[in-house]
Coordinates of C-alpha atoms (C1' of nucleotides) in Angstrom, one line a residue:
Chain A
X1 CA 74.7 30.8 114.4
X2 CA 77.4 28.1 113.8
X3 CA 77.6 29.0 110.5
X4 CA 78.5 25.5 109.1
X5 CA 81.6 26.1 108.2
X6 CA 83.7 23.2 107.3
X7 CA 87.7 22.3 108.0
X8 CA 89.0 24.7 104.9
X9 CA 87.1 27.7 105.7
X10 CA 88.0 27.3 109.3
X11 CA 91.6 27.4 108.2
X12 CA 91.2 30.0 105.6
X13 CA 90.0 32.5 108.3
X14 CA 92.8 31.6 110.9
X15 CA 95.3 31.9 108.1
X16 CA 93.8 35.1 107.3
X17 CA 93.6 36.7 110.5
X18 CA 96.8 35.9 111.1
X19 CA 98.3 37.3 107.3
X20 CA 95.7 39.4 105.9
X21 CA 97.7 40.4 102.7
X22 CA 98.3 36.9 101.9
X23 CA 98.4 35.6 98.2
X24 CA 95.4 33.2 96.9
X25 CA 98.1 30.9 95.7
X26 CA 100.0 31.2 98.8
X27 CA 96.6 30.6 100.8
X28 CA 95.9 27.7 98.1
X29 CA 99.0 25.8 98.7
X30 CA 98.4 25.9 102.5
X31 CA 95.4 24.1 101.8
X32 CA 96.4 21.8 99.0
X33 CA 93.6 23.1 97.3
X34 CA 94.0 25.3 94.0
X35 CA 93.9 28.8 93.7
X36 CA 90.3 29.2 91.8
X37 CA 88.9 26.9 94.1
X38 CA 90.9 29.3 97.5
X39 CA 89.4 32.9 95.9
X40 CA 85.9 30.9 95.9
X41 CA 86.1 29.6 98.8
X42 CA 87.1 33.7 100.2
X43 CA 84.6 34.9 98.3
X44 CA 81.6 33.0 100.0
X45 CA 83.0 34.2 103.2
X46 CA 83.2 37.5 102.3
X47 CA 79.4 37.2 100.7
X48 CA 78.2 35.5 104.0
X49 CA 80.0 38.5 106.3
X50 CA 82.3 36.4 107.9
X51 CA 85.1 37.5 106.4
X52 CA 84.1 41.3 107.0
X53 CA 87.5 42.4 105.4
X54 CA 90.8 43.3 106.4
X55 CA 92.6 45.7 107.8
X56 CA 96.5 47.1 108.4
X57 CA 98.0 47.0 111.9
X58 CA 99.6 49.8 113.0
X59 CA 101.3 51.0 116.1
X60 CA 99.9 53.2 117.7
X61 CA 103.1 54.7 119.6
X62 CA 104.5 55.6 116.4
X63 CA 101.7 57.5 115.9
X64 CA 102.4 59.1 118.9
X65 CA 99.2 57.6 120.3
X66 CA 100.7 57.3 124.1
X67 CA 97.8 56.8 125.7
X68 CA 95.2 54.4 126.2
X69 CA 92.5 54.1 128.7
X70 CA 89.3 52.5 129.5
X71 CA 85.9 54.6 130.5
X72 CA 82.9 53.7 132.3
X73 CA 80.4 55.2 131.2
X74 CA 77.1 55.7 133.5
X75 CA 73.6 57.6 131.7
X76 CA 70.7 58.7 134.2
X77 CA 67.8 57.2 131.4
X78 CA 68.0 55.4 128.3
X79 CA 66.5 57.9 126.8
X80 CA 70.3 59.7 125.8
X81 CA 71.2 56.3 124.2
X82 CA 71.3 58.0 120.4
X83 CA 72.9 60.7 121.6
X84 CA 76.1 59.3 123.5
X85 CA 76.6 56.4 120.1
X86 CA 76.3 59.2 118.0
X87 CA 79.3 61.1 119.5
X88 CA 80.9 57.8 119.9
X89 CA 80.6 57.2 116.2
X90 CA 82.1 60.8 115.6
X91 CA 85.1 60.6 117.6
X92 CA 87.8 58.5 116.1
X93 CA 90.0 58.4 119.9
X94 CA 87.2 56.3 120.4
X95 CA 88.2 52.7 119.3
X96 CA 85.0 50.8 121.3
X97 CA 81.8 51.2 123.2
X98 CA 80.5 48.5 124.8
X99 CA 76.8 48.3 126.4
X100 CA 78.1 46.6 129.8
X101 CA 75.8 44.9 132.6
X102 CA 77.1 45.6 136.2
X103 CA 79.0 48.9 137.2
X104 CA 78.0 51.7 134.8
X105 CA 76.2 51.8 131.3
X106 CA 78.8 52.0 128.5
X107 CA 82.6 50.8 128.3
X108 CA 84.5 52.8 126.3
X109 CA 88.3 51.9 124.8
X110 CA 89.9 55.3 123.6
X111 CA 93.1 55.9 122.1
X112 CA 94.5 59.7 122.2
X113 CA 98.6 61.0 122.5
X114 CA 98.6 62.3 125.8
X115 CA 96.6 63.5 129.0
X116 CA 95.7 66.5 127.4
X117 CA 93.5 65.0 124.5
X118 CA 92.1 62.7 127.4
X119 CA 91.0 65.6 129.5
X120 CA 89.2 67.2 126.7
X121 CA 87.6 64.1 125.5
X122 CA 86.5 63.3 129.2
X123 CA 85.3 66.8 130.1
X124 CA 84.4 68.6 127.1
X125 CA 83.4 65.5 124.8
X126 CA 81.5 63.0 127.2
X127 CA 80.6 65.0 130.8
X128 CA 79.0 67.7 128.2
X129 CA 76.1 65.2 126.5
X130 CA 72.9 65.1 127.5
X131 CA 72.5 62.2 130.2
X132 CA 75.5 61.7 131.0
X133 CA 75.6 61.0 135.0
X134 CA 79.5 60.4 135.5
X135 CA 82.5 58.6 134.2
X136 CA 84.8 56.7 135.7
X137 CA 88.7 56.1 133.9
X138 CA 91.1 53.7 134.0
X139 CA 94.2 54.3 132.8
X140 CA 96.4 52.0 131.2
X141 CA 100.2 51.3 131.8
X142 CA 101.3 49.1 129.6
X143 CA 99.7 45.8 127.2
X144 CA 100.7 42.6 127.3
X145 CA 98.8 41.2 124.7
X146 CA 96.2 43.1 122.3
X147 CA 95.0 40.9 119.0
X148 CA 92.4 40.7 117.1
X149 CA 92.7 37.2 115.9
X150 CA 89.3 35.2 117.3
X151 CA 89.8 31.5 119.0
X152 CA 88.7 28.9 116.5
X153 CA 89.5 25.5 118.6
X154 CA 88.2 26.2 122.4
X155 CA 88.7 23.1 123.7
X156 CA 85.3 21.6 125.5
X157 CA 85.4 22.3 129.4
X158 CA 83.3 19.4 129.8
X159 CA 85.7 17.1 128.4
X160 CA 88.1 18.1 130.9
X161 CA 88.9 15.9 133.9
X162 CA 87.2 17.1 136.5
X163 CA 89.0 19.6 138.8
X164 CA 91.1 17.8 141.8
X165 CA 92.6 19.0 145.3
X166 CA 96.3 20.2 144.2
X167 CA 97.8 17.9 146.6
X168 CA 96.8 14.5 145.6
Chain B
X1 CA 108.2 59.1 119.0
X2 CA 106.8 60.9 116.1
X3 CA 108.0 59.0 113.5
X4 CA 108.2 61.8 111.2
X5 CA 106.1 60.9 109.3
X6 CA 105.2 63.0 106.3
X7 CA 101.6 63.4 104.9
X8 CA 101.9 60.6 101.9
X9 CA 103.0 58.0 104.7
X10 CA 100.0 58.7 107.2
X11 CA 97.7 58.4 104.4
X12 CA 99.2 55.1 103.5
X13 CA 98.3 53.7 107.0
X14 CA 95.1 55.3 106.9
X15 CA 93.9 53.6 103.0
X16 CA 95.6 50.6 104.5
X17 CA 93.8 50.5 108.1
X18 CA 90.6 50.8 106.2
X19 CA 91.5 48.3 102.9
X20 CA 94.3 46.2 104.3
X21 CA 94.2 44.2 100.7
X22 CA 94.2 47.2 98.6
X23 CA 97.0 46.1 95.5
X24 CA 99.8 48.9 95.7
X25 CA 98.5 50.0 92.3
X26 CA 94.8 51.2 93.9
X27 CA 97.2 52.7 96.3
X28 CA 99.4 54.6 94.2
X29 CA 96.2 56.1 92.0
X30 CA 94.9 57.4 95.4
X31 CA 98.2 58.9 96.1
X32 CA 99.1 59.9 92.9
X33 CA 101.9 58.3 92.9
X34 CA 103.5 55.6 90.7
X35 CA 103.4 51.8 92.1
X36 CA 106.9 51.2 92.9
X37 CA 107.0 53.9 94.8
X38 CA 104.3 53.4 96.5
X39 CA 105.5 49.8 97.1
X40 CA 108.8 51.4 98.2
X41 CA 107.2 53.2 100.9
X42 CA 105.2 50.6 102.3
X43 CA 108.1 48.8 102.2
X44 CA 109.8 51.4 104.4
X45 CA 106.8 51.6 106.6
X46 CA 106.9 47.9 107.6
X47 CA 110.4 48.0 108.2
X48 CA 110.4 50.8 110.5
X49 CA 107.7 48.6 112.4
X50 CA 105.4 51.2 111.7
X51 CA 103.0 48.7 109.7
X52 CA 102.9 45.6 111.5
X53 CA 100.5 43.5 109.6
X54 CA 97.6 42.8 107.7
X55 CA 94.7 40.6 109.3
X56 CA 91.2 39.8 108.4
X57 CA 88.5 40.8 110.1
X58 CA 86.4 38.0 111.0
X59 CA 82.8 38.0 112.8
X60 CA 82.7 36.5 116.0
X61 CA 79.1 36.2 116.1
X62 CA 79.5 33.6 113.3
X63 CA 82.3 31.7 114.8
X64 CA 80.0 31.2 117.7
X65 CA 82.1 33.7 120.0
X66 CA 78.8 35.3 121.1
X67 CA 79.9 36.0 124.4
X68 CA 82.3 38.8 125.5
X69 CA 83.3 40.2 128.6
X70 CA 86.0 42.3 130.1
X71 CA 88.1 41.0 133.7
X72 CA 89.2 43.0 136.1
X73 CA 92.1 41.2 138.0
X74 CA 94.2 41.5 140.8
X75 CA 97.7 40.1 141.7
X76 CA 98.5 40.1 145.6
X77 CA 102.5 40.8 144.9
X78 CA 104.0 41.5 141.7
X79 CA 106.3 38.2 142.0
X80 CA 103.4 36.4 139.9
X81 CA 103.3 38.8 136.6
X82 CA 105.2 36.0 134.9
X83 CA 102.7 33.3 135.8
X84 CA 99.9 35.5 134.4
X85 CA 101.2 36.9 131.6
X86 CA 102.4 33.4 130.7
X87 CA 99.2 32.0 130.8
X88 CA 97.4 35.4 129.0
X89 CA 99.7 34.7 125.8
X90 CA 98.7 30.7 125.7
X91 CA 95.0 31.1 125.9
X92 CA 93.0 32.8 122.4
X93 CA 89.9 33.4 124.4
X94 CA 92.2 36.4 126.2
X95 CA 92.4 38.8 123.3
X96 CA 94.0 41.8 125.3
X97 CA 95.5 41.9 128.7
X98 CA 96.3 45.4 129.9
X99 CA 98.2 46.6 132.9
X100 CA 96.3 49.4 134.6
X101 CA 96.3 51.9 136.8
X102 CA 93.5 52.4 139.6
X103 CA 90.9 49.4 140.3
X104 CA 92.5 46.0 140.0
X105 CA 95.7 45.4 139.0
X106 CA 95.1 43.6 135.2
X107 CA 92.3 44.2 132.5
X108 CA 91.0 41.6 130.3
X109 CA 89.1 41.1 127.0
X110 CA 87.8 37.8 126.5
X111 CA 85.9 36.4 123.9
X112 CA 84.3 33.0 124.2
X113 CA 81.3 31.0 123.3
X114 CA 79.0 31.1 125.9
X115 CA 79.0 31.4 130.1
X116 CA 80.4 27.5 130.2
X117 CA 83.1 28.8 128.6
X118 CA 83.6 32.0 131.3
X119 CA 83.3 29.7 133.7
X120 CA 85.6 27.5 132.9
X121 CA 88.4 30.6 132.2
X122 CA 87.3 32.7 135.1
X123 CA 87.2 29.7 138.1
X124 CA 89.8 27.2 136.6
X125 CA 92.2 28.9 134.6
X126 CA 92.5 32.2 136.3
X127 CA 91.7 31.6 139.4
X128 CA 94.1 28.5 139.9
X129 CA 97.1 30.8 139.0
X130 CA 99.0 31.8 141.9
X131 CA 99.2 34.7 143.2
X132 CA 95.1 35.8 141.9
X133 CA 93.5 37.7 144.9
X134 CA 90.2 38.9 142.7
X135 CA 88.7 38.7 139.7
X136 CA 85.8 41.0 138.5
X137 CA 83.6 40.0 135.7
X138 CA 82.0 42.5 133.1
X139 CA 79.9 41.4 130.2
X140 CA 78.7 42.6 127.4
X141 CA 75.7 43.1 126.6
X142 CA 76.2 45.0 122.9
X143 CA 79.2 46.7 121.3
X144 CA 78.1 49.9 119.3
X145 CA 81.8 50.1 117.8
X146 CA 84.7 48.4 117.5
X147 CA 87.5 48.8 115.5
X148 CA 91.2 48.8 115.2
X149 CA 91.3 52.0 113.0
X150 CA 93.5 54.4 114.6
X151 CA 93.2 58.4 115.2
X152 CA 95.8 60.1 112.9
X153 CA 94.0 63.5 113.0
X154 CA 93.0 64.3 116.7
X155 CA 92.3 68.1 116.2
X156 CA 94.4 69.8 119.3
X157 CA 92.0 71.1 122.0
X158 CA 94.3 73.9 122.8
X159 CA 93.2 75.5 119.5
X160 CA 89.3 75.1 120.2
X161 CA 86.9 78.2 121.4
X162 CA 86.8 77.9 125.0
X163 CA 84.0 76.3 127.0
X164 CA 80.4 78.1 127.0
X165 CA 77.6 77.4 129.0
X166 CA 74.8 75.8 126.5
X167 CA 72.3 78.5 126.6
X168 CA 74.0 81.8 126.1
Chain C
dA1 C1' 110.5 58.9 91.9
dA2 C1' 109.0 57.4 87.0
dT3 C1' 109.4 54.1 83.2
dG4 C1' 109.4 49.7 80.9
dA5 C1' 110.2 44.6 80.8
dA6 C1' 109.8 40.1 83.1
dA7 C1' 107.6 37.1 86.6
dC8 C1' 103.8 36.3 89.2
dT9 C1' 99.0 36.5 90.7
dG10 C1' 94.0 36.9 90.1
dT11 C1' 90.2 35.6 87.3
dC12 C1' 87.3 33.7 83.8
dG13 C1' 85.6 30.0 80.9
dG14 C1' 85.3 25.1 80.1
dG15 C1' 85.6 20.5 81.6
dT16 C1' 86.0 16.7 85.3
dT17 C1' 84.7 13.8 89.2
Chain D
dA1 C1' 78.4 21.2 93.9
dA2 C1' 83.0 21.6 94.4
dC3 C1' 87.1 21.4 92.2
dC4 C1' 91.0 21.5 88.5
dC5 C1' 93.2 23.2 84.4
dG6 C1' 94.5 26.5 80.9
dA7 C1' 94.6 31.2 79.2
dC8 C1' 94.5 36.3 79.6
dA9 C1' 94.4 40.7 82.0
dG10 C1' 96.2 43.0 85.9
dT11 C1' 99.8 43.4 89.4
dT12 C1' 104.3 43.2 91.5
dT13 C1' 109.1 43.7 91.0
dC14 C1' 113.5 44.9 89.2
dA15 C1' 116.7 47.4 86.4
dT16 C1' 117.5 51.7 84.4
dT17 C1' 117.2 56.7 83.8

DNA sequence: AATGAAACTGTCGGGTT
DNA sequence: AACCCGACAGTTTCATT
């Protein structure tokens, strides 16, 4: 799925991920494109699901969301799969779940105010369902860096020179 | 910091996390409110650093980003933070960079196209910065949830029935 | 915080290349 | 097929109460 997308949508959705709330006309001018012809464009992508929608960013601190962390996730059969989404799906401190290959079965991201909310969701949410062999958590200190905006221009690897000794 | 906020201002954040290009009119019918005050207070909120932004949610899948993994890293003395934090803000494919506590010293999302790209990110980029002892790979296999929504009613455990055995 | 007026934006139809 | 233009309805914004 390379979705053909040409130049203008590719710069539509970086413009958009990076100013959600931004006009049509504002989006248009960027573009040097008129405004019909901008909402048409958005509209496609948002009929193809690319553009799945858009969202506010909040902080989380002033929601006294203090703490974040990072759990591992291990299940002794797949047979508790539907169970542990299901509870993911429920519980809103639970921002991701990944299905993960190497250590452990599940990666989840939560988001809850302090050690408290953590120690219930650990022990009374996860350790109780069906399946559930152990956890493993990883607390974090502090981010440097959390976005949602996707990379649109990898550059190649390939088309790099190849790698050299430092020291030439 | 609890921002005090008062029950009109967290549903605000909450209509907006959800419907991040809701017009302030929408808004102010779900509020009952009228739309300059509604406008007023989102006004407030963004000013207070509360709302941060607006972005689009785009699908990575159709941008060709099919592969994602996380990266656990560790830094052999402090002294190189600068380096790797410097490099986590100039590359997109590094969507989050976390400091943690426990195994490793840095966590990492990463979203790129396909293992190539890890490659190249994983043995050239991260690896050639000084100061990198390890790096553990994770990938992902699936992601059941993901989103940016934040908790703004985690019901206190304190206040819950305490723990039964299952079969009484 | 609500109201009403002015400016702007989104949207629809029709026409162009 | 994609785009531009012009017109109208809806939205934002400001002044006022």
């Amino acid at each position: 799925m390379q979705s053909d997308l040409d130049a203008v949508d590719k710069k539509i959705l970086t413009l958009l991920m990076a100013q959600g709330r931004m006009t049509w006309s504002d989006l248009a001018a960027r573009l040097q494109l008129s405004p019909p012809a901008t909402a048409e464009r958005v509209r496609r992508l948002e009929e193809r699901a690319i553009l799945r929608g858009y969202s506010a960013q909040v902080s989380a601190e002033h929601l006294g969301l203090h703490l974040m962390a990072f759990i591992t996730l291990t299940l002794d059969h797949p047979r508790h799969r539907a169970d542990l989404l299901n509870c993911v799906q429920q519980h809103d401190a639970i921002q991701e779940c990944h299905h993960i290959a190497g250590d452990g079965d599940y990666l989840l991201k939560v988001r809850c105010r302090h050690t408290r909310d953590l120690e219930h969701l650990v022990s009374e949410v996860l350790k109780s369902l069906p399946g559930v062999l152990r956890t493993q958590t990883t607390i974090v200190l502090s981010t440097a860096k959390e976005t949602t905006t996707l990379p649109l221009d990898l550059h190649d690897p390939s088309t790099e020179a190849p790698t050299q000794t430092e020291h030439p």
